XYZ file of C-alpha atoms in Angstrom:
540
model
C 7.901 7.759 -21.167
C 7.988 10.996 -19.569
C 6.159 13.777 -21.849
C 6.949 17.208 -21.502
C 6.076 20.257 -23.386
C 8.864 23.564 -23.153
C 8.687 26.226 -26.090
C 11.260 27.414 -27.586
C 10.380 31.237 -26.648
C 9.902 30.499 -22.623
C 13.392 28.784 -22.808
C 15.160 31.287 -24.285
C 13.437 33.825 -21.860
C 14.946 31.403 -19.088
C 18.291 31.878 -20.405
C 17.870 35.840 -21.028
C 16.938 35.325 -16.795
C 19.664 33.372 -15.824
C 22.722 33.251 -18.201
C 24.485 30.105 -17.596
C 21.944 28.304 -15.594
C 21.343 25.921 -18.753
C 24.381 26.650 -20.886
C 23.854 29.705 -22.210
C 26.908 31.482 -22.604
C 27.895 33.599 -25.575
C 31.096 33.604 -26.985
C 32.648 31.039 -24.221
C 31.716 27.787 -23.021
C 31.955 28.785 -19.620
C 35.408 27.460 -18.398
C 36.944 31.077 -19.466
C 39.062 32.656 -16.858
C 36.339 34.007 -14.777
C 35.066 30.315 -14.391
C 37.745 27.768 -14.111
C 41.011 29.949 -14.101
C 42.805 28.516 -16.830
C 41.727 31.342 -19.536
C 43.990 32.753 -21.664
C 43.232 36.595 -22.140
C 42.315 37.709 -25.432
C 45.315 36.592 -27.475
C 42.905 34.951 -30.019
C 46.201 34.487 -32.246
C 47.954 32.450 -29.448
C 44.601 30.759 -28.831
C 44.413 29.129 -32.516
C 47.876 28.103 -32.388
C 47.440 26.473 -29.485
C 47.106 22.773 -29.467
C 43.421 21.337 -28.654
C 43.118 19.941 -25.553
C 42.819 16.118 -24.091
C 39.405 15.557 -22.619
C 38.678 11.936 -21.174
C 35.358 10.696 -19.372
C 35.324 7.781 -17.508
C 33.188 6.135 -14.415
C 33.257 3.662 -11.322
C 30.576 3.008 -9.488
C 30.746 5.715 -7.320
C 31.901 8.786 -9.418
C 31.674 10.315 -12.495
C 35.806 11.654 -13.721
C 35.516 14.751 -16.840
C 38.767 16.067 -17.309
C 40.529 17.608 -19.728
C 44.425 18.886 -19.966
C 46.511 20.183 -22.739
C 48.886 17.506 -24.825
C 51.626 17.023 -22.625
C 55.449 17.650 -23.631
C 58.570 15.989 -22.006
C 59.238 17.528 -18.803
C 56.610 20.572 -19.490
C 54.635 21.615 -16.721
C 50.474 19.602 -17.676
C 47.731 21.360 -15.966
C 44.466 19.663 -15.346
C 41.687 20.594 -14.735
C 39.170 17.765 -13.188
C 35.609 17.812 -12.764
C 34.636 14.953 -10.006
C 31.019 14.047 -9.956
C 29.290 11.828 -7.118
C 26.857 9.333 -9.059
C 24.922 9.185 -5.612
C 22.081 12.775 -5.900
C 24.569 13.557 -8.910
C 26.305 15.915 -6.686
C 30.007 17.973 -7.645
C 32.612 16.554 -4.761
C 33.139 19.076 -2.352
C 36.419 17.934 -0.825
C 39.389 15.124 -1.125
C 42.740 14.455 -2.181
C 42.813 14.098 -6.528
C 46.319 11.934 -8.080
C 47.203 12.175 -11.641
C 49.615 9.108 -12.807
C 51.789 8.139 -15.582
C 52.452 4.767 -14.927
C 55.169 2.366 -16.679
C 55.091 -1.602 -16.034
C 57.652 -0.912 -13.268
C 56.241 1.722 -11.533
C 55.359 5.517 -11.516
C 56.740 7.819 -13.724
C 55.932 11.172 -12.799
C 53.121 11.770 -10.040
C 50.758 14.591 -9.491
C 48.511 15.714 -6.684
C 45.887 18.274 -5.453
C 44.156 17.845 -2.233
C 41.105 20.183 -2.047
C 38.710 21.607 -4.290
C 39.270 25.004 -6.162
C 35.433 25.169 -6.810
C 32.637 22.656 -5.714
C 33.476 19.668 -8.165
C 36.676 20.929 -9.769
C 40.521 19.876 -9.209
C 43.289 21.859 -10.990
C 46.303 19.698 -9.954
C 49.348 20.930 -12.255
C 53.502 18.862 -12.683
C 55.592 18.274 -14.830
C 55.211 15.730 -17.626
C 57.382 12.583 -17.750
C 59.675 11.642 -20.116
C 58.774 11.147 -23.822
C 57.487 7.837 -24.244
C 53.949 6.114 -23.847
C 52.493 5.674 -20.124
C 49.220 4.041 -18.606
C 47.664 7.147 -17.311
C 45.903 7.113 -13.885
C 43.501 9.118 -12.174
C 42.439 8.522 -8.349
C 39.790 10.394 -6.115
C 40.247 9.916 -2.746
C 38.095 10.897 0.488
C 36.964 9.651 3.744
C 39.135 6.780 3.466
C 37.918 5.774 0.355
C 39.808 5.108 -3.062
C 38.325 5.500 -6.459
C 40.599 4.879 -9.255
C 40.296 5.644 -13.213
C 41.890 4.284 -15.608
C 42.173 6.627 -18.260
C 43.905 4.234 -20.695
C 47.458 4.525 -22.822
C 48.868 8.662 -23.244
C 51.607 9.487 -25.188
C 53.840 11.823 -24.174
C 55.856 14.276 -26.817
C 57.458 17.023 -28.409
C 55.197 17.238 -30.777
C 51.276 17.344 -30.104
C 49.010 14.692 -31.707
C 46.923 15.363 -34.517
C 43.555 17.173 -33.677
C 40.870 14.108 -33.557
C 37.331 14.721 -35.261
C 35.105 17.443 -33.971
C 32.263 16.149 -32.779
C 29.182 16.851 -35.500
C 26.565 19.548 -35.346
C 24.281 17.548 -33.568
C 26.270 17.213 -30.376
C 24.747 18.940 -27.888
C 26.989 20.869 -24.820
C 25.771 21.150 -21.568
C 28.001 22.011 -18.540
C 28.937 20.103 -15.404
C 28.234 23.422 -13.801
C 24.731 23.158 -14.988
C 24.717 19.279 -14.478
C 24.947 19.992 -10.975
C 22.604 22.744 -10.199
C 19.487 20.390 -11.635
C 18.105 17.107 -11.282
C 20.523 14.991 -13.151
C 21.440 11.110 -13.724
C 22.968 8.694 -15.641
C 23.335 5.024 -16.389
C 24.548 2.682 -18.727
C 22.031 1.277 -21.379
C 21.511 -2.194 -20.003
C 19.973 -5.725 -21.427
C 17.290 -7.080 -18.535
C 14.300 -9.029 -18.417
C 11.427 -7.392 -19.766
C 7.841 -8.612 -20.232
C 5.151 -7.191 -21.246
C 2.682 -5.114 -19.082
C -0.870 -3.381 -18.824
C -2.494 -0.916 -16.576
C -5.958 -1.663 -15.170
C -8.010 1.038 -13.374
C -9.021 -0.108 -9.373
C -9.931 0.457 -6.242
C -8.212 -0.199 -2.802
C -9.937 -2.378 -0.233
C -8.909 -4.265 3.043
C -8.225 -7.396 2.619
C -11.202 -9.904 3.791
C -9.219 -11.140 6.645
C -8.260 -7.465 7.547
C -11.657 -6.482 7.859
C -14.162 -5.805 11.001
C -17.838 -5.492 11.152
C -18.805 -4.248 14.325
C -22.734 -5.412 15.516
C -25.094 -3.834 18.150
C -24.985 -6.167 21.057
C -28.508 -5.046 22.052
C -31.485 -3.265 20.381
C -31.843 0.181 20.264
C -30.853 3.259 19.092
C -26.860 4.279 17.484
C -25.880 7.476 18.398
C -22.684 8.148 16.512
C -20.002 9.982 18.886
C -20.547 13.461 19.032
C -16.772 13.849 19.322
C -15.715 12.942 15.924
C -17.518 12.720 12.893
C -18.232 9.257 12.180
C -17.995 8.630 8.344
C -16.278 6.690 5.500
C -12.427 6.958 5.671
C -12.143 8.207 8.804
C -8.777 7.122 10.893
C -9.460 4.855 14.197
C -7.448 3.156 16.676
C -7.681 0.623 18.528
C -10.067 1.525 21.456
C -11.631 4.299 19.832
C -15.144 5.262 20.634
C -17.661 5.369 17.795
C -20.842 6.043 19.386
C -23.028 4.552 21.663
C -26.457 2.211 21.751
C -28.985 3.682 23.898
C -30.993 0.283 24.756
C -34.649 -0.249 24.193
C -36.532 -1.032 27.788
C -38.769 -3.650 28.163
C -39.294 -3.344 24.117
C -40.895 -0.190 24.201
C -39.831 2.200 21.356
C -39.554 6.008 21.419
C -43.139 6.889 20.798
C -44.108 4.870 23.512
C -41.534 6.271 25.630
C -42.892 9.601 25.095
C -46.098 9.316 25.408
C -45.763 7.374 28.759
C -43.218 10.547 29.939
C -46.193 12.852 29.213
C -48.551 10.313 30.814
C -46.432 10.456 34.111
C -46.368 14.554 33.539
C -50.364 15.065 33.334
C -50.584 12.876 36.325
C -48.605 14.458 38.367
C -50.134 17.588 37.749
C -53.306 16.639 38.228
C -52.856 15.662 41.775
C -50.699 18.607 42.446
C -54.100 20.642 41.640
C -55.877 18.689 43.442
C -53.658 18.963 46.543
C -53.852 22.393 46.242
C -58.054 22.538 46.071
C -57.608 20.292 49.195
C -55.505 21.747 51.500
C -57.646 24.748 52.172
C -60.333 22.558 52.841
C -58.561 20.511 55.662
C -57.558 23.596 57.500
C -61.349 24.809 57.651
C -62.036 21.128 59.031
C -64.786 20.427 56.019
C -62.532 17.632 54.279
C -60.751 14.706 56.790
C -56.721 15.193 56.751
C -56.615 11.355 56.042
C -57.791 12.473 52.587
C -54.954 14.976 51.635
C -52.040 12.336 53.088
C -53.925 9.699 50.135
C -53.204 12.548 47.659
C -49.235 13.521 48.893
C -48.867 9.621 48.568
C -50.151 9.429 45.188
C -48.033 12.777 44.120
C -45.098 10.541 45.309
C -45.911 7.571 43.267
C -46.319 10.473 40.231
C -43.303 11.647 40.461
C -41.339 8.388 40.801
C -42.770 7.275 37.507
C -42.085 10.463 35.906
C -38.402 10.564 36.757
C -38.447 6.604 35.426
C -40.032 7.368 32.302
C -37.649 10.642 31.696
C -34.539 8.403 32.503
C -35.993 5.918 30.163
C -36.479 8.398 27.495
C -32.851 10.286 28.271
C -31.082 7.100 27.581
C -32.480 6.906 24.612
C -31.959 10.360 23.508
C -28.119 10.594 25.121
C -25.639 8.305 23.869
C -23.604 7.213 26.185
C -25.787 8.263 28.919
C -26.609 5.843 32.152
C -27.320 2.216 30.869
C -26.113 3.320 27.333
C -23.629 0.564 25.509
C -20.307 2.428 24.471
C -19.121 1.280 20.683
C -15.562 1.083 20.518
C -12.917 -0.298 17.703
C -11.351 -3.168 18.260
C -8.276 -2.715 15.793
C -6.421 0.181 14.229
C -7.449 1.003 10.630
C -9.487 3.767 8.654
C -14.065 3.134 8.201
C -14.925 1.555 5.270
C -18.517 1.421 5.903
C -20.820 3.075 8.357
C -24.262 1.179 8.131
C -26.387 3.234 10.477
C -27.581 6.442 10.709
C -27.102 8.688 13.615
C -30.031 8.102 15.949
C -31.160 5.217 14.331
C -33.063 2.728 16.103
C -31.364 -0.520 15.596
C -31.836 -4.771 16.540
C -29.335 -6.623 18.585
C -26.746 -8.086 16.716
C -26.891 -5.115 13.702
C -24.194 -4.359 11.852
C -23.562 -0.873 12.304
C -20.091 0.539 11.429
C -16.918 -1.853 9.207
C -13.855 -1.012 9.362
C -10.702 -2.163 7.426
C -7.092 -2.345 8.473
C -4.821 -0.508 6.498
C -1.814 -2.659 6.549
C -3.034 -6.123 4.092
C -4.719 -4.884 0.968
C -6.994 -6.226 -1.802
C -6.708 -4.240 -4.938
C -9.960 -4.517 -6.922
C -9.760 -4.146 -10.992
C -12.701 -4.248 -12.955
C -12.038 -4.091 -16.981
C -14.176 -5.197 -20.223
C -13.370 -8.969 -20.838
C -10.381 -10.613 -22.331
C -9.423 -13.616 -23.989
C -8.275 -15.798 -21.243
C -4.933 -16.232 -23.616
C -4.426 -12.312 -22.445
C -3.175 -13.103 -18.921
C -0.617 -16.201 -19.553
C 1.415 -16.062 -16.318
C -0.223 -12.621 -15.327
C 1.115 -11.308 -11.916
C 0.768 -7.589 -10.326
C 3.787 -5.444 -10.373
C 2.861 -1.925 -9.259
C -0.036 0.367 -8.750
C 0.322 3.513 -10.105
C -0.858 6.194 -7.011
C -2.760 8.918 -7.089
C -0.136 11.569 -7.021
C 1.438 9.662 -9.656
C 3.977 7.803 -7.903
C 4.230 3.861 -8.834
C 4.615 2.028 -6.174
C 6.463 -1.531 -6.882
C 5.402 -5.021 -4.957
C 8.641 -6.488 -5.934
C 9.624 -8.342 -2.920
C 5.942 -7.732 -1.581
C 4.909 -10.971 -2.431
C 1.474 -9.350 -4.208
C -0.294 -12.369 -6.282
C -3.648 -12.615 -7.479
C -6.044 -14.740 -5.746
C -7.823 -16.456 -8.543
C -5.973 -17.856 -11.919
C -7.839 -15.689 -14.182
C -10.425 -12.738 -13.984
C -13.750 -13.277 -12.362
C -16.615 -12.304 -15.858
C -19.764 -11.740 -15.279
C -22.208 -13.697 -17.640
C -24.767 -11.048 -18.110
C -22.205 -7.351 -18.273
C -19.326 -9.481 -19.444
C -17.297 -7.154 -16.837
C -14.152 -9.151 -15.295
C -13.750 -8.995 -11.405
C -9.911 -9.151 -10.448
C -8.210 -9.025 -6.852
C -4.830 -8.194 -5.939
C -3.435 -9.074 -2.672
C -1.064 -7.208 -1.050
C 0.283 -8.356 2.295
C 1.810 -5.948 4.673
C 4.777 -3.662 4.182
C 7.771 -4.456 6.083
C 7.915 -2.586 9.353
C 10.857 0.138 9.300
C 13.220 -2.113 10.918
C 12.632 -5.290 9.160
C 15.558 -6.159 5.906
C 13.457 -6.117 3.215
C 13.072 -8.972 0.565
C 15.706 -9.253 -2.278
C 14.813 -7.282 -5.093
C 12.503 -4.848 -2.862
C 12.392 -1.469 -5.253
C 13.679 1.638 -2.770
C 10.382 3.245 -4.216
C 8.546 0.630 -2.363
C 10.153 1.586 1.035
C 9.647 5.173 0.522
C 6.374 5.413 -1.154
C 3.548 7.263 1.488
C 1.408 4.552 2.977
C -1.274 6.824 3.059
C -1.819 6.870 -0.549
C -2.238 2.997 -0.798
C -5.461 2.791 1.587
C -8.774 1.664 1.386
C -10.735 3.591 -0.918
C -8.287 5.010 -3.099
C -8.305 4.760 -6.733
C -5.318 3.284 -8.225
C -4.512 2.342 -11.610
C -2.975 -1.667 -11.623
C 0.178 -2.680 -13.656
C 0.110 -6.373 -14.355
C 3.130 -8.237 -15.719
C 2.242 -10.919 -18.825
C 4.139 -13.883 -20.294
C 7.408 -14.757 -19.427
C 10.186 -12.286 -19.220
C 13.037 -12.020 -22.533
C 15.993 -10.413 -22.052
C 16.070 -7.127 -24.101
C 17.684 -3.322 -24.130
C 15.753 -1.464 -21.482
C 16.177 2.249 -20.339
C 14.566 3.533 -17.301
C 11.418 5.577 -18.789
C 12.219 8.626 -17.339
C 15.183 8.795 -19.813
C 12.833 8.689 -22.550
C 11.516 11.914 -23.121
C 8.774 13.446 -25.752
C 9.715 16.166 -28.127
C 6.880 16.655 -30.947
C 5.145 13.525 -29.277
C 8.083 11.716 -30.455
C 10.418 9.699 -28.200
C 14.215 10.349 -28.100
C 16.664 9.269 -25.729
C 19.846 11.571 -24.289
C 23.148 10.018 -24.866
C 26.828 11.188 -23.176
C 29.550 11.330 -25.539
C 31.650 12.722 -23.023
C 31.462 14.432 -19.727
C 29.889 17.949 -21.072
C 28.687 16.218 -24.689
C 25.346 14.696 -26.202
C 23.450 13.516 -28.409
C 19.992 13.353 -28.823
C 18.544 9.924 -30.634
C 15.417 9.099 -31.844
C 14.306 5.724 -30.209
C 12.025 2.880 -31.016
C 10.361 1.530 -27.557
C 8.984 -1.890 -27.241
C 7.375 -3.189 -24.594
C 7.251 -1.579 -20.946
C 7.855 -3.495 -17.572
C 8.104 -1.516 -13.718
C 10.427 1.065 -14.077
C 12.102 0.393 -17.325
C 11.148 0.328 -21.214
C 12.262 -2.088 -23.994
C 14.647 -0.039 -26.536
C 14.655 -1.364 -30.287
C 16.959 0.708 -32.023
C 18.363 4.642 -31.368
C 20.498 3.283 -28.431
C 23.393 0.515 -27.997
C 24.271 -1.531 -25.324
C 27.174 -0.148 -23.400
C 25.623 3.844 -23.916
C 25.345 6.316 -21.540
C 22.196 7.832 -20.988
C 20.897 10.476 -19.336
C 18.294 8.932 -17.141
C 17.576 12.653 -15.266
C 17.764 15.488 -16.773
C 16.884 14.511 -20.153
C 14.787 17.859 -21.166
C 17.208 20.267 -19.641
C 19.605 19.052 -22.289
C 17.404 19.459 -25.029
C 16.746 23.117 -24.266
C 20.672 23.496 -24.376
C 20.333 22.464 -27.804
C 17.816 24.677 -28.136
C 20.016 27.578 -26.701
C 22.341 26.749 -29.080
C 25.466 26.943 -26.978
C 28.709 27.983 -28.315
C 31.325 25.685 -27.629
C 34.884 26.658 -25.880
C 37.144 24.791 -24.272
C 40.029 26.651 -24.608
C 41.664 26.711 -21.317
């Protein structure tokens, strides 16, 4: 179902902003002389003696055909005036050749043509009528090479006009093709599928176990994380990536150690430099031997050697990456899942230190109260439902559940669930049968480890039942009702029953028949043109 709130007071503001942009014309139903060119001035006289016009609404698979022409007479010039709707985005036809047809068992009767548009969507072919008599009347749409033909069933042609059919009753609703195709609009026949029944489950996104890396120290010391990047839970990496560095322990000692025999090697080294320096003038004066001062420049030597050992020692440790540090690199593309050490922290060989997951084969975790094992009778995963709000269908995905039933816990009675969800198919690879368009479309980056997703499983086997696609179910008082075409610029708004939901569609109980046509996009904008309360006109 697709809830949406609209008062009455903002739409009718909307339609005090933009007149016509939902149907809300006064006086005229928009296809007045200013708007299709077939008005007929002001003579309201000749206007009510005027016969009403033919209107006739029919589809292929490709288009959508609303036209509508006045009765026509025996050898009286008909025109026509055809709106041409592509079901693909919905969109008016911007070009091609349009053929109106009165066709007799042997042939063509009378034949008229238009090629071009006068307006985006609209033909106005105009000829002379055929003989009196009944014809098969037929409509064709042509354009890049392509034929679409509608058959528009049996027209009788006569002197006299046919009786005025039924108005339709006060609770059809008018909204324009002109309007149709300025929003986001659809529509589909009311269907019979397989439906079963389905629940949501809140969970969590994971790598798969066999998609999954934990990457060990492969020496003792200390993990410096790379300074370059910032080393944390659901960060990106690729293959070869660094991650940080271990700065190896020496000989086991440990920092303090190392300090404190850098500061050792520091006093010493002083000490004999002071000592040189009490010496020397000594020597010169001949009161101390010189053999004595060469002893102390040797020993200032030896000083300084270990100094510059233990400061290397202790540098290593302190710069990652430094001489004789290890560099940590990924070994396959995916995003962190897990970073086990802290910066800096000292570490033993074979540590785990950072995991990462790829983001390609997924687990999807639910966890839920406990249910009667009964619950899940042939229970498979369907669709996740993302973050944003998109669903996201594993039709063709091949997504199954790896154990029969739910995992419970015997103390929390909490049920453990996984989802597995192999790859997508790479851009170039066909697709499965059945694989939704959503799924080749949806952003990868929404389905990755860590995310919270909400889980629709499919129970029982599936019954074939009246489905609609739930976005043509919309909520008006927090009641559902359902959008049906009459005819091309005509609805009617019913008030459903909905049974059970499955992927993308909704069970239908009663307030729609097989065979309707329903407004599957679009749905609210026609109820706030029967809030507008638009006056109807077709007098062209």
């Amino acid at each position: 179902m697709n809830p949406e709130r609209f008062t009455l007071a903002a739409a009718l503001a909307l339609c005090a902003l933009v007149p016509g942009a939902i149907g809300c014309h006064r006086g005229e139903h928009g296809h007045g002389h200013d708007d299709h060119g077939h008005g007929h001035g002001h003579d309201h006289e000749a206007e009510e003696n005027e016969p009403e016009p033919l209107s006739i609404t029919k589809w292929t698979d490709l288009h959508e055909l609303f036209v509508e022409f006045p009765p026509p007479a025996p050898g009286k010039p008909v025109p026509y005036h055809a709106h041409v709707t592509r079901l693909d985005g919905f969109q008016a036809a911007t070009e091609g050749t349009f053929h109106v047809r009165f066709k007799t068992p042997t042939g063509v009767a009378a034949e008229t043509s238009i090629q071009g548009v006068k307006r985006p969507g609209i033909f106005t072919p105009e000829g002379p009528a055929p003989a009196a008599g009944t014809y098969s009347l037929e409509m064709v749409y042509e354009h890049a090479g392509k034929t679409d033909v509608f058959d528009c069933g049996p027209i009788t042609v006569a002197d006299e006009p046919p009786p005025p059919e039924p108005e339709a009753g006060g609770g059809a609703i008018t909204f324009l093709k002109e309007s149709q195709w300025k929003i986001p609009f659809a529509t589909a026949w009311a269907e019979e599928r397989p439906i079963a029944k389905e629940i949501e489950i809140a969970a969590t996104v994971e790598p798969a176990a066999s998609d999954q890396l934990t990457i060990g120290a492969p020496t003792g010391g200390r993990f410096f994380h790379d300074p370059k990047r910032a080393l944390a839970e659901g960060l990106r990496v690729a293959k070869g990536d660094v991650l940080g560095a271990i700065a190896p322990t020496v000989a086991g000692d440990d920092y303090t150690r190392l300090q404190f025999a850098t500061e050792e090697s520091r006093l010493e080294k002083q000490q004999i430099e002071r000592e040189i320096a009490r010496i020397e003038p000594l020597v010169k004066d001949g009161l101390v031997p010189e053999r004595r001062l060469i002893e102390l420049r040797n020993q200032l030597d030896a000083a300084q050697a270990r100094l510059r050992s233990a400061q290397g020692r202790i540098g290593r440790v302190l710069s990652p990456g430094g001489m004789g540090g290890i560099t940590i690199k990924s070994t396959l593309d995916g995003i962190v899942s897990q970073v086990l050490v802290p910066n800096g922290e000292p570490v033993e060989a074979g540590a785990p230190l950072v995991r990462i997951g790829g983001t390609d084969h997924l687990w999807i975790r639910a966890r839920f109260v406990a249910r009667p094992a009964a619950t899940f009778d042939q229970a498979r995963p369907t669709a996740v439902r993302l973050p944003s709000g998109e669903r996201l269908d594993f039709e063709g995905r091949g997504a199954r559940f790896l154990s029969l039933l739910p995992v419970i816990d015997a103390g929390s009675r909490i049920a453990t669930w996984i989802a597995d969800v192999p790859p997508l198919p790479s851009a170039g690879a066909p697709a499965g049968e059945g694989t939704s368009t959503q799924t080749a479309s949806a952003p990868r980056d929404e389905l990755r480890p860590g995310a919270s997703v909400v889980l629709a499983v499919r129970l029982g086997a599936p019954r074939t039942a009246l489905a609609v696609p739930r976005a043509a179910v919309v909520e008006i008082d927090t009641r559902p009702y359902v959008f049906v075409q009459t005819e091309g610029e005509h609805f009617e708004k019913r008030r459903v029953t909905l049974g059970d939901a499955d992927g993308a569609f909704v069970e239908v109980r009663s307030g729609v028949a097989k065979g309707d046509r329903i407004v599957t996009r679009g749905g609210f904008d026609v109820h706030l043109a029967s809030l507008m309360g638009t006056v109807e006109s077709h007098r062209h």
